[in-house]
PDB file of C-alpha atoms and ligand atoms in Angstrom:
ATOM      1  CA  MET H   1       7.399  -4.716  12.864  1.00  0.00           C
ATOM      2  CA  LYS H   2       6.043  -1.637  11.092  1.00  0.00           C
ATOM      3  CA  ILE H   3       2.918  -1.986   8.998  1.00  0.00           C
ATOM      4  CA  ILE H   4       2.462   0.503   6.162  1.00  0.00           C
ATOM      5  CA  THR H   5      -0.709   0.620   4.073  1.00  0.00           C
ATOM      6  CA  ILE H   6      -0.972   2.417   0.750  1.00  0.00           C
ATOM      7  CA  ALA H   7      -4.538   3.586   0.328  1.00  0.00           C
ATOM      8  CA  ASN H   8      -6.843   5.747  -1.700  1.00  0.00           C
ATOM      9  CA  ASN H   9     -10.428   4.903  -2.578  1.00  0.00           C
ATOM     10  CA  LYS H  10      -9.749   6.342  -6.028  1.00  0.00           C
ATOM     11  CA  GLY H  11      -8.102   4.130  -8.670  1.00  0.00           C
ATOM     12  CA  GLY H  12      -5.099   4.966 -10.839  1.00  0.00           C
ATOM     13  CA  VAL H  13      -3.470   7.364  -8.372  1.00  0.00           C
ATOM     14  CA  GLY H  14      -0.202   5.453  -7.883  1.00  0.00           C
ATOM     15  CA  LYS H  15      -0.981   3.131  -4.944  1.00  0.00           C
ATOM     16  CA  THR H  16       0.583   0.061  -6.507  1.00  0.00           C
ATOM     17  CA  MET H  17       3.517   2.100  -7.835  1.00  0.00           C
ATOM     18  CA  ASN H  18       4.309   3.420  -4.367  1.00  0.00           C
ATOM     19  CA  ALA H  19       3.771   0.021  -2.717  1.00  0.00           C
ATOM     20  CA  TYR H  20       6.260  -1.490  -5.209  1.00  0.00           C
ATOM     21  CA  GLN H  21       8.897   1.223  -4.796  1.00  0.00           C
ATOM     22  CA  LEU H  22       8.566   1.227  -1.002  1.00  0.00           C
ATOM     23  CA  THR H  23       8.892  -2.549  -0.741  1.00  0.00           C
ATOM     24  CA  CYS H  24      11.964  -2.656  -2.998  1.00  0.00           C
ATOM     25  CA  HIS H  25      13.590   0.263  -1.177  1.00  0.00           C
ATOM     26  CA  LEU H  26      13.120  -1.362   2.247  1.00  0.00           C
ATOM     27  CA  ALA H  27      14.271  -4.781   0.985  1.00  0.00           C
ATOM     28  CA  ASN H  28      17.356  -3.206  -0.596  1.00  0.00           C
ATOM     29  CA  GLN H  29      18.228  -1.725   2.792  1.00  0.00           C
ATOM     30  CA  GLY H  30      18.259  -5.258   4.175  1.00  0.00           C
ATOM     31  CA  HIS H  31      14.841  -5.264   5.848  1.00  0.00           C
ATOM     32  CA  ARG H  32      12.664  -8.356   5.626  1.00  0.00           C
ATOM     33  CA  VAL H  33       9.447  -7.210   3.969  1.00  0.00           C
ATOM     34  CA  LEU H  34       6.094  -8.942   3.792  1.00  0.00           C
ATOM     35  CA  VAL H  35       3.849  -7.673   0.991  1.00  0.00           C
ATOM     36  CA  VAL H  36       0.125  -8.192   1.437  1.00  0.00           C
ATOM     37  CA  ASP H  37      -1.746  -7.624  -1.823  1.00  0.00           C
ATOM     38  CA  LEU H  38      -5.361  -6.904  -0.890  1.00  0.00           C
ATOM     39  CA  ASP H  39      -6.382  -5.753  -4.371  1.00  0.00           C
ATOM     40  CA  SER H  40      -8.177  -8.413  -6.415  1.00  0.00           C
ATOM     41  CA  GLN H  41      -6.563  -6.938  -9.536  1.00  0.00           C
ATOM     42  CA  ALA H  42      -3.293  -8.373  -8.190  1.00  0.00           C
ATOM     43  CA  ASN H  43      -1.066  -5.827  -9.970  1.00  0.00           C
ATOM     44  CA  LEU H  44       1.500  -5.763  -7.186  1.00  0.00           C
ATOM     45  CA  SER H  45       1.656  -9.566  -7.014  1.00  0.00           C
ATOM     46  CA  SER H  46       2.372  -9.788 -10.732  1.00  0.00           C
ATOM     47  CA  THR H  47       5.018  -7.042 -10.556  1.00  0.00           C
ATOM     48  CA  PHE H  48       6.806  -9.273  -8.033  1.00  0.00           C
ATOM     49  CA  GLY H  49       6.515 -12.165 -10.505  1.00  0.00           C
ATOM     50  CA  VAL H  50       3.712 -13.976  -8.719  1.00  0.00           C
ATOM     51  CA  GLN H  51       0.561 -15.035 -10.540  1.00  0.00           C
ATOM     52  CA  ILE H  52      -1.922 -17.402  -8.945  1.00  0.00           C
ATOM     53  CA  THR H  53      -5.398 -18.509  -9.930  1.00  0.00           C
ATOM     54  CA  ARG H  54      -6.966 -18.517  -6.490  1.00  0.00           C
ATOM     55  CA  THR H  55      -5.740 -16.558  -3.486  1.00  0.00           C
ATOM     56  CA  LEU H  56      -5.894 -18.146  -0.033  1.00  0.00           C
ATOM     57  CA  ILE H  57      -6.156 -14.772   1.731  1.00  0.00           C
ATOM     58  CA  PRO H  58      -9.741 -15.412   2.987  1.00  0.00           C
ATOM     59  CA  GLU H  59      -8.744 -18.765   4.508  1.00  0.00           C
ATOM     60  CA  TRP H  60      -5.660 -17.171   6.109  1.00  0.00           C
ATOM     61  CA  LEU H  61      -7.669 -14.252   7.528  1.00  0.00           C
ATOM     62  CA  ILE H  62     -10.220 -16.588   9.053  1.00  0.00           C
ATOM     63  CA  GLY H  63      -7.446 -18.677  10.585  1.00  0.00           C
ATOM     64  CA  ASP H  64      -8.101 -21.894   8.650  1.00  0.00           C
ATOM     65  CA  ILE H  65      -4.515 -21.945   7.374  1.00  0.00           C
ATOM     66  CA  GLY H  66      -1.182 -20.557   8.610  1.00  0.00           C
ATOM     67  CA  ILE H  67       1.010 -17.862   7.055  1.00  0.00           C
ATOM     68  CA  ASP H  68       3.416 -20.509   5.679  1.00  0.00           C
ATOM     69  CA  GLU H  69       0.591 -21.707   3.444  1.00  0.00           C
ATOM     70  CA  VAL H  70      -0.198 -18.306   1.872  1.00  0.00           C
ATOM     71  CA  VAL H  71       3.203 -16.704   1.596  1.00  0.00           C
ATOM     72  CA  VAL H  72       5.359 -17.075  -1.548  1.00  0.00           C
ATOM     73  CA  ASP H  73       8.814 -15.793  -2.561  1.00  0.00           C
ATOM     74  CA  SER H  74       9.076 -12.803  -4.833  1.00  0.00           C
ATOM     75  CA  GLN H  75      10.621 -13.481  -8.243  1.00  0.00           C
ATOM     76  CA  GLY H  76      12.823 -11.270 -10.367  1.00  0.00           C
ATOM     77  CA  GLU H  77      16.265  -9.888 -11.019  1.00  0.00           C
ATOM     78  CA  GLY H  78      18.149  -8.308  -8.156  1.00  0.00           C
ATOM     79  CA  ASP H  79      19.407  -9.509  -4.802  1.00  0.00           C
ATOM     80  CA  PHE H  80      16.758  -7.570  -2.887  1.00  0.00           C
ATOM     81  CA  HIS H  81      14.097 -10.121  -3.918  1.00  0.00           C
ATOM     82  CA  LYS H  82      15.375 -12.530  -1.282  1.00  0.00           C
ATOM     83  CA  ASN H  83      14.106 -10.125   1.377  1.00  0.00           C
ATOM     84  CA  VAL H  84      10.594  -9.936  -0.081  1.00  0.00           C
ATOM     85  CA  SER H  85       7.782 -12.368   0.717  1.00  0.00           C
ATOM     86  CA  ILE H  86       4.357 -11.997  -0.848  1.00  0.00           C
ATOM     87  CA  ILE H  87       0.846 -12.857   0.155  1.00  0.00           C
ATOM     88  CA  PRO H  88      -0.557 -12.714  -3.366  1.00  0.00           C
ATOM     89  CA  SER H  89      -4.000 -11.746  -4.529  1.00  0.00           C
ATOM     90  CA  SER H  90      -6.262 -12.951  -7.330  1.00  0.00           C
ATOM     91  CA  ARG H  91      -9.689 -12.131  -8.806  1.00  0.00           C
ATOM     92  CA  HIS H  92     -11.241 -14.395  -6.213  1.00  0.00           C
ATOM     93  CA  LEU H  93     -10.568 -11.786  -3.512  1.00  0.00           C
ATOM     94  CA  ALA H  94     -13.318  -9.614  -5.008  1.00  0.00           C
ATOM     95  CA  ASN H  95     -15.717 -11.851  -3.041  1.00  0.00           C
ATOM     96  CA  LEU H  96     -14.038 -11.217   0.314  1.00  0.00           C
ATOM     97  CA  ALA H  97     -17.046  -9.503   1.904  1.00  0.00           C
ATOM     98  CA  LYS H  98     -19.288 -12.463   1.007  1.00  0.00           C
ATOM     99  CA  LEU H  99     -16.756 -15.033   2.172  1.00  0.00           C
ATOM    100  CA  LEU H 100     -16.398 -13.265   5.510  1.00  0.00           C
ATOM    101  CA  ILE H 101     -20.159 -13.265   6.088  1.00  0.00           C
ATOM    102  CA  LEU H 102     -20.136 -17.035   5.615  1.00  0.00           C
ATOM    103  CA  SER H 103     -17.477 -17.354   8.319  1.00  0.00           C
ATOM    104  CA  GLU H 104     -18.977 -14.963  10.835  1.00  0.00           C
ATOM    105  CA  GLN H 105     -18.950 -17.392  13.740  1.00  0.00           C
ATOM    106  CA  GLU H 106     -15.317 -18.336  13.244  1.00  0.00           C
ATOM    107  CA  ILE H 107     -14.392 -14.665  13.014  1.00  0.00           C
ATOM    108  CA  ARG H 108     -16.059 -13.925  16.335  1.00  0.00           C
ATOM    109  CA  ARG H 109     -14.126 -16.744  17.917  1.00  0.00           C
ATOM    110  CA  THR H 110     -10.678 -15.776  16.573  1.00  0.00           C
ATOM    111  CA  ALA H 111     -10.707 -11.987  16.306  1.00  0.00           C
ATOM    112  CA  GLY H 112     -13.948 -10.702  17.792  1.00  0.00           C
ATOM    113  CA  ARG H 113     -14.735  -8.537  14.779  1.00  0.00           C
ATOM    114  CA  LYS H 114     -13.901  -8.871  11.110  1.00  0.00           C
ATOM    115  CA  GLU H 115     -12.100  -5.500  11.029  1.00  0.00           C
ATOM    116  CA  ARG H 116      -9.503  -6.988  13.368  1.00  0.00           C
ATOM    117  CA  LEU H 117      -8.756 -10.125  11.342  1.00  0.00           C
ATOM    118  CA  LEU H 118      -5.706  -8.814   9.490  1.00  0.00           C
ATOM    119  CA  LYS H 119      -4.252  -7.225  12.627  1.00  0.00           C
ATOM    120  CA  LYS H 120      -4.631 -10.525  14.434  1.00  0.00           C
ATOM    121  CA  ARG H 121      -2.959 -12.543  11.658  1.00  0.00           C
ATOM    122  CA  LEU H 122      -0.080 -10.082  11.291  1.00  0.00           C
ATOM    123  CA  SER H 123       0.505 -10.077  15.055  1.00  0.00           C
ATOM    124  CA  GLU H 124       1.377 -13.758  14.671  1.00  0.00           C
ATOM    125  CA  CYS H 125       4.347 -13.057  12.383  1.00  0.00           C
ATOM    126  CA  THR H 126       6.201 -10.180  14.060  1.00  0.00           C
ATOM    127  CA  ASP H 127       9.351 -12.327  14.449  1.00  0.00           C
ATOM    128  CA  PHE H 128       9.715 -12.955  10.726  1.00  0.00           C
ATOM    129  CA  PHE H 129       9.436  -9.481   9.195  1.00  0.00           C
ATOM    130  CA  ASP H 130      10.649  -5.936   9.828  1.00  0.00           C
ATOM    131  CA  TYR H 131       8.020  -4.304   7.625  1.00  0.00           C
ATOM    132  CA  VAL H 132       4.657  -5.180   6.148  1.00  0.00           C
ATOM    133  CA  VAL H 133       3.550  -3.245   3.051  1.00  0.00           C
ATOM    134  CA  ILE H 134      -0.142  -3.515   2.189  1.00  0.00           C
ATOM    135  CA  ASP H 135      -1.594  -2.552  -1.198  1.00  0.00           C
ATOM    136  CA  THR H 136      -5.345  -1.941  -1.196  1.00  0.00           C
ATOM    137  CA  PRO H 137      -8.200  -1.782  -3.744  1.00  0.00           C
ATOM    138  CA  PRO H 138      -9.773   1.507  -4.870  1.00  0.00           C
ATOM    139  CA  MET H 139     -12.776   1.381  -2.544  1.00  0.00           C
ATOM    140  CA  LEU H 140     -13.665   1.835   1.115  1.00  0.00           C
ATOM    141  CA  GLY H 141     -14.413  -1.841   1.709  1.00  0.00           C
ATOM    142  CA  ASP H 142     -13.461  -4.570   4.181  1.00  0.00           C
ATOM    143  CA  GLU H 143      -9.911  -4.820   2.792  1.00  0.00           C
ATOM    144  CA  LEU H 144      -9.136  -1.174   3.439  1.00  0.00           C
ATOM    145  CA  ILE H 145     -10.800  -1.091   6.877  1.00  0.00           C
ATOM    146  CA  MET H 146      -8.871  -4.191   7.980  1.00  0.00           C
ATOM    147  CA  ALA H 147      -5.633  -2.664   6.723  1.00  0.00           C
ATOM    148  CA  LEU H 148      -6.269   0.602   8.592  1.00  0.00           C
ATOM    149  CA  VAL H 149      -6.973  -1.258  11.825  1.00  0.00           C
ATOM    150  CA  ALA H 150      -3.730  -3.250  11.464  1.00  0.00           C
ATOM    151  CA  SER H 151      -1.383  -0.458  10.355  1.00  0.00           C
ATOM    152  CA  THR H 152       1.220   1.765  11.911  1.00  0.00           C
ATOM    153  CA  LYS H 153       1.013   4.262   9.079  1.00  0.00           C
ATOM    154  CA  ILE H 154      -1.090   4.945   6.009  1.00  0.00           C
ATOM    155  CA  LEU H 155       0.373   6.537   2.898  1.00  0.00           C
ATOM    156  CA  ILE H 156      -2.150   8.218   0.627  1.00  0.00           C
ATOM    157  CA  PRO H 157      -1.027   8.944  -2.942  1.00  0.00           C
ATOM    158  CA  THR H 158      -3.158  11.748  -4.348  1.00  0.00           C
ATOM    159  CA  GLN H 159      -3.189  13.515  -7.672  1.00  0.00           C
ATOM    160  CA  ALA H 160      -3.259  17.286  -7.488  1.00  0.00           C
ATOM    161  CA  GLN H 161      -6.629  17.504  -9.215  1.00  0.00           C
ATOM    162  CA  ASP H 162     -10.094  18.554  -8.073  1.00  0.00           C
ATOM    163  CA  TYR H 163     -11.877  15.182  -8.012  1.00  0.00           C
ATOM    164  CA  SER H 164      -8.960  13.490  -6.288  1.00  0.00           C
ATOM    165  CA  ILE H 165      -8.883  16.070  -3.542  1.00  0.00           C
ATOM    166  CA  ASP H 166     -12.677  15.886  -3.082  1.00  0.00           C
ATOM    167  CA  GLY H 167     -12.414  12.101  -2.724  1.00  0.00           C
ATOM    168  CA  LEU H 168      -9.842  12.483   0.039  1.00  0.00           C
ATOM    169  CA  GLU H 169     -12.470  13.706   2.487  1.00  0.00           C
ATOM    170  CA  GLU H 170     -14.262  10.365   2.552  1.00  0.00           C
ATOM    171  CA  LEU H 171     -10.996   8.535   3.203  1.00  0.00           C
ATOM    172  CA  MET H 172      -9.936  10.985   5.913  1.00  0.00           C
ATOM    173  CA  ASP H 173     -13.325  10.560   7.662  1.00  0.00           C
ATOM    174  CA  THR H 174     -12.761   6.788   7.698  1.00  0.00           C
ATOM    175  CA  PHE H 175      -9.206   7.320   8.955  1.00  0.00           C
ATOM    176  CA  GLU H 176     -10.510   9.451  11.853  1.00  0.00           C
ATOM    177  CA  ILE H 177     -13.138   6.867  12.822  1.00  0.00           C
ATOM    178  CA  ILE H 178     -10.595   4.032  12.836  1.00  0.00           C
ATOM    179  CA  LYS H 179      -8.187   6.174  14.850  1.00  0.00           C
ATOM    180  CA  GLU H 180     -10.849   6.944  17.455  1.00  0.00           C
ATOM    181  CA  THR H 181     -12.204   3.432  17.754  1.00  0.00           C
ATOM    182  CA  GLU H 182      -9.598   0.802  16.870  1.00  0.00           C
ATOM    183  CA  ASN H 183      -6.152   2.270  16.279  1.00  0.00           C
ATOM    184  CA  PRO H 184      -5.309   5.457  18.245  1.00  0.00           C
ATOM    185  CA  THR H 185      -1.651   5.583  17.120  1.00  0.00           C
ATOM    186  CA  LEU H 186      -2.372   5.341  13.371  1.00  0.00           C
ATOM    187  CA  GLU H 187      -0.464   7.996  11.389  1.00  0.00           C
ATOM    188  CA  PHE H 188      -0.909   9.194   7.832  1.00  0.00           C
ATOM    189  CA  ALA H 189       0.979  11.046   5.125  1.00  0.00           C
ATOM    190  CA  ILE H 190      -0.324  12.366   1.822  1.00  0.00           C
ATOM    191  CA  ILE H 191       1.936  11.867  -1.204  1.00  0.00           C
ATOM    192  CA  PRO H 192       1.241  14.191  -4.163  1.00  0.00           C
ATOM    193  CA  SER H 193       1.437  11.704  -7.000  1.00  0.00           C
ATOM    194  CA  MET H 194       2.009  11.866 -10.775  1.00  0.00           C
ATOM    195  CA  VAL H 195       2.467  15.601 -10.484  1.00  0.00           C
ATOM    196  CA  ASN H 196       3.049  17.741 -13.532  1.00  0.00           C
ATOM    197  CA  LYS H 197       4.916  20.732 -12.129  1.00  0.00           C
ATOM    198  CA  ARG H 198       4.512  22.769 -15.280  1.00  0.00           C
ATOM    199  CA  ARG H 199       0.739  22.866 -14.897  1.00  0.00           C
ATOM    200  CA  LYS H 200      -0.250  25.941 -12.932  1.00  0.00           C
ATOM    201  CA  ILE H 201      -3.520  24.417 -11.776  1.00  0.00           C
ATOM    202  CA  GLU H 202      -1.693  21.453 -10.236  1.00  0.00           C
ATOM    203  CA  GLN H 203       0.683  23.781  -8.375  1.00  0.00           C
ATOM    204  CA  GLN H 204      -2.318  25.641  -7.027  1.00  0.00           C
ATOM    205  CA  ARG H 205      -4.069  22.420  -5.927  1.00  0.00           C
ATOM    206  CA  MET H 206      -0.874  21.255  -4.237  1.00  0.00           C
ATOM    207  CA  GLN H 207      -0.688  24.464  -2.245  1.00  0.00           C
ATOM    208  CA  GLU H 208      -4.314  24.060  -1.183  1.00  0.00           C
ATOM    209  CA  LEU H 209      -3.632  20.478  -0.184  1.00  0.00           C
ATOM    210  CA  ALA H 210      -0.658  21.617   1.908  1.00  0.00           C
ATOM    211  CA  GLN H 211      -2.893  24.078   3.760  1.00  0.00           C
ATOM    212  CA  SER H 212      -5.253  21.338   4.941  1.00  0.00           C
ATOM    213  CA  PHE H 213      -2.855  18.402   5.354  1.00  0.00           C
ATOM    214  CA  GLN H 214       0.734  17.475   6.006  1.00  0.00           C
ATOM    215  CA  ILE H 215       2.066  16.523   2.558  1.00  0.00           C
ATOM    216  CA  THR H 216       5.329  14.858   1.506  1.00  0.00           C
ATOM    217  CA  PRO H 217       7.563  15.990  -1.366  1.00  0.00           C
ATOM    218  CA  PRO H 218       5.786  15.132  -4.667  1.00  0.00           C
ATOM    219  CA  ILE H 219       6.447  12.289  -7.097  1.00  0.00           C
ATOM    220  CA  ARG H 220       6.385  13.619 -10.637  1.00  0.00           C
ATOM    221  CA  ASN H 221       4.578  12.127 -13.620  1.00  0.00           C
ATOM    222  CA  LEU H 222       7.512  10.471 -15.405  1.00  0.00           C
ATOM    223  CA  VAL H 223       7.756   7.962 -18.255  1.00  0.00           C
ATOM    224  CA  GLN H 224      10.673   6.314 -16.405  1.00  0.00           C
ATOM    225  CA  MET H 225       8.301   5.429 -13.554  1.00  0.00           C
ATOM    226  CA  GLN H 226       5.994   3.565 -15.958  1.00  0.00           C
ATOM    227  CA  GLU H 227       9.079   1.808 -17.345  1.00  0.00           C
ATOM    228  CA  SER H 228      10.103   0.859 -13.812  1.00  0.00           C
ATOM    229  CA  ILE H 229       6.905  -1.171 -13.490  1.00  0.00           C
ATOM    230  CA  SER H 230       6.929  -2.696 -16.973  1.00  0.00           C
ATOM    231  CA  ASN H 231      10.631  -3.650 -16.699  1.00  0.00           C
ATOM    232  CA  LYS H 232      10.222  -4.711 -13.053  1.00  0.00           C
ATOM    233  CA  THR H 233      13.182  -2.519 -12.147  1.00  0.00           C
ATOM    234  CA  PRO H 234      12.690  -0.484  -8.998  1.00  0.00           C
ATOM    235  CA  VAL H 235      13.665   3.146  -8.860  1.00  0.00           C
ATOM    236  CA  PHE H 236      16.626   2.528  -6.510  1.00  0.00           C
ATOM    237  CA  MET H 237      18.343   0.679  -9.393  1.00  0.00           C
ATOM    238  CA  MET H 238      18.039   3.694 -11.695  1.00  0.00           C
ATOM    239  CA  ASN H 239      20.758   6.224 -12.321  1.00  0.00           C
ATOM    240  CA  LYS H 240      21.039   8.517  -9.296  1.00  0.00           C
ATOM    241  CA  LYS H 241      20.685  11.543 -11.583  1.00  0.00           C
ATOM    242  CA  THR H 242      17.245  10.585 -12.858  1.00  0.00           C
ATOM    243  CA  GLU H 243      14.215  12.539 -11.712  1.00  0.00           C
ATOM    244  CA  GLY H 244      12.509   9.380 -10.471  1.00  0.00           C
ATOM    245  CA  TYR H 245      15.471   8.459  -8.273  1.00  0.00           C
ATOM    246  CA  LYS H 246      15.630  11.967  -6.816  1.00  0.00           C
ATOM    247  CA  ASP H 247      11.885  12.191  -6.161  1.00  0.00           C
ATOM    248  CA  TYR H 248      11.835   8.904  -4.281  1.00  0.00           C
ATOM    249  CA  GLN H 249      14.956   9.719  -2.274  1.00  0.00           C
ATOM    250  CA  ALA H 250      13.289  12.928  -1.097  1.00  0.00           C
ATOM    251  CA  LEU H 251      10.125  10.983  -0.260  1.00  0.00           C
ATOM    252  CA  TRP H 252      11.927   8.310   1.798  1.00  0.00           C
ATOM    253  CA  THR H 253      13.856  10.988   3.684  1.00  0.00           C
ATOM    254  CA  SER H 254      10.672  12.889   4.516  1.00  0.00           C
ATOM    255  CA  LEU H 255       9.072   9.652   5.778  1.00  0.00           C
ATOM    256  CA  ASP H 256      12.160   8.797   7.835  1.00  0.00           C
ATOM    257  CA  LEU H 257      12.731   5.624   5.812  1.00  0.00           C
ATOM    258  CA  ASN H 258      16.243   6.370   4.558  1.00  0.00           C
TER     259      ASN H 258
HETATM  260  N1  ADP A 301       4.947   8.849 -11.004  1.00  0.00           N
HETATM  261  C1  ADP A 301       4.376   8.287 -12.077  1.00  0.00           C
HETATM  262  N2  ADP A 301       4.692   8.709 -13.317  1.00  0.00           N
HETATM  263  C2  ADP A 301       4.118   8.137 -14.421  1.00  0.00           C
HETATM  264  N3  ADP A 301       3.244   7.131 -14.370  1.00  0.00           N
HETATM  265  C3  ADP A 301       2.893   6.646 -13.164  1.00  0.00           C
HETATM  266  C4  ADP A 301       3.432   7.182 -11.953  1.00  0.00           C
HETATM  267  N4  ADP A 301       2.881   6.521 -10.905  1.00  0.00           N
HETATM  268  C5  ADP A 301       2.046   5.591 -11.436  1.00  0.00           C
HETATM  269  N5  ADP A 301       2.052   5.666 -12.781  1.00  0.00           N
HETATM  270  C6  ADP A 301       1.266   4.844 -13.733  1.00  0.00           C
HETATM  271  O1  ADP A 301      -0.117   5.180 -13.570  1.00  0.00           O
HETATM  272  C7  ADP A 301      -0.932   4.012 -13.645  1.00  0.00           C
HETATM  273  C8  ADP A 301      -1.727   3.865 -12.344  1.00  0.00           C
HETATM  274  O2  ADP A 301      -0.825   3.655 -11.274  1.00  0.00           O
HETATM  275  P1  ADP A 301      -1.091   2.557 -10.164  1.00  0.00           P
HETATM  276  O3  ADP A 301       0.062   2.563  -9.231  1.00  0.00           O
HETATM  277  O4  ADP A 301      -1.418   1.245 -10.799  1.00  0.00           O
HETATM  278  O5  ADP A 301      -2.387   3.168  -9.455  1.00  0.00           O
HETATM  279  P2  ADP A 301      -3.412   2.501  -8.427  1.00  0.00           P
HETATM  280  O6  ADP A 301      -2.740   1.331  -7.801  1.00  0.00           O
HETATM  281  O7  ADP A 301      -3.725   3.603  -7.466  1.00  0.00           O
HETATM  282  O8  ADP A 301      -4.626   2.119  -9.225  1.00  0.00           O
HETATM  283  C9  ADP A 301       0.007   2.849 -13.910  1.00  0.00           C
HETATM  284  O9  ADP A 301       0.045   2.600 -15.285  1.00  0.00           O
HETATM  285  C10 ADP A 301       1.355   3.361 -13.422  1.00  0.00           C
HETATM  286  O10 ADP A 301       2.435   2.745 -14.094  1.00  0.00           O
HETATM  287 MG1   MG A 302      -3.291  -0.702  -7.675  1.00  0.00          MG
END
């Protein structure tokens, strides 16, 4: 079971977009995919047709309830949905840090440390899924740390702009610490996201990014990608000649997911 986290402590960079497209792509290939929505904004949950008032993620992490009690089926048009299971989020998850403090003793008993909770819970369901895709909130909090500890790979969508690139340093520092202490085999890839190729400054920033990090082929800023989310139609269902389809095909190939 491969565990892929989409992360960036900056908001609006395409995390949820990439988590959605990745999940649908893998499910369409016949893989059984578990989506874990760790963002209290629950955008990914609602794109998969799931809206709940109160998430049970804290109870599941602590070990009070089993995976069968938190997981729900994804809803929507297309056969691929049958391969997608969701652990949905809700506003309530914004209090995760507080809820975990209240359960400190239980955490020590079941996982040792709170960073390891998600890893522990996911290790209990390796027989049921081929992939886990984790969407994360735009901050370096407990959700992101837990996801990094549990993951095989982290995908980092980044816009080719100054502030976005500056913000990467903080995330990469955290990545290095987790790699040294908890997860030595953790890999990462940076995905240039919402790129406008006609802007010279973005081209320049992309080149700079490529000098410091291994980057994947870019995903362009395209109206059809926004439509993909609002129509709940993943990019693999689009015409093969569209830019969105081509960009994502190149991305999956570079990540060895084709
Ligand atoms: N490649 C793209 N082209 C155009 N719009 C995009 C693209 N990727 C994401 N968006 C849009 O940008 C906004 C932010 O993306 P989102 O995935 O929600 O970011 P995050 O999860 O990092 O906050 C959304 O409205 C989304 O539909
Ligand atoms: Mg998001």
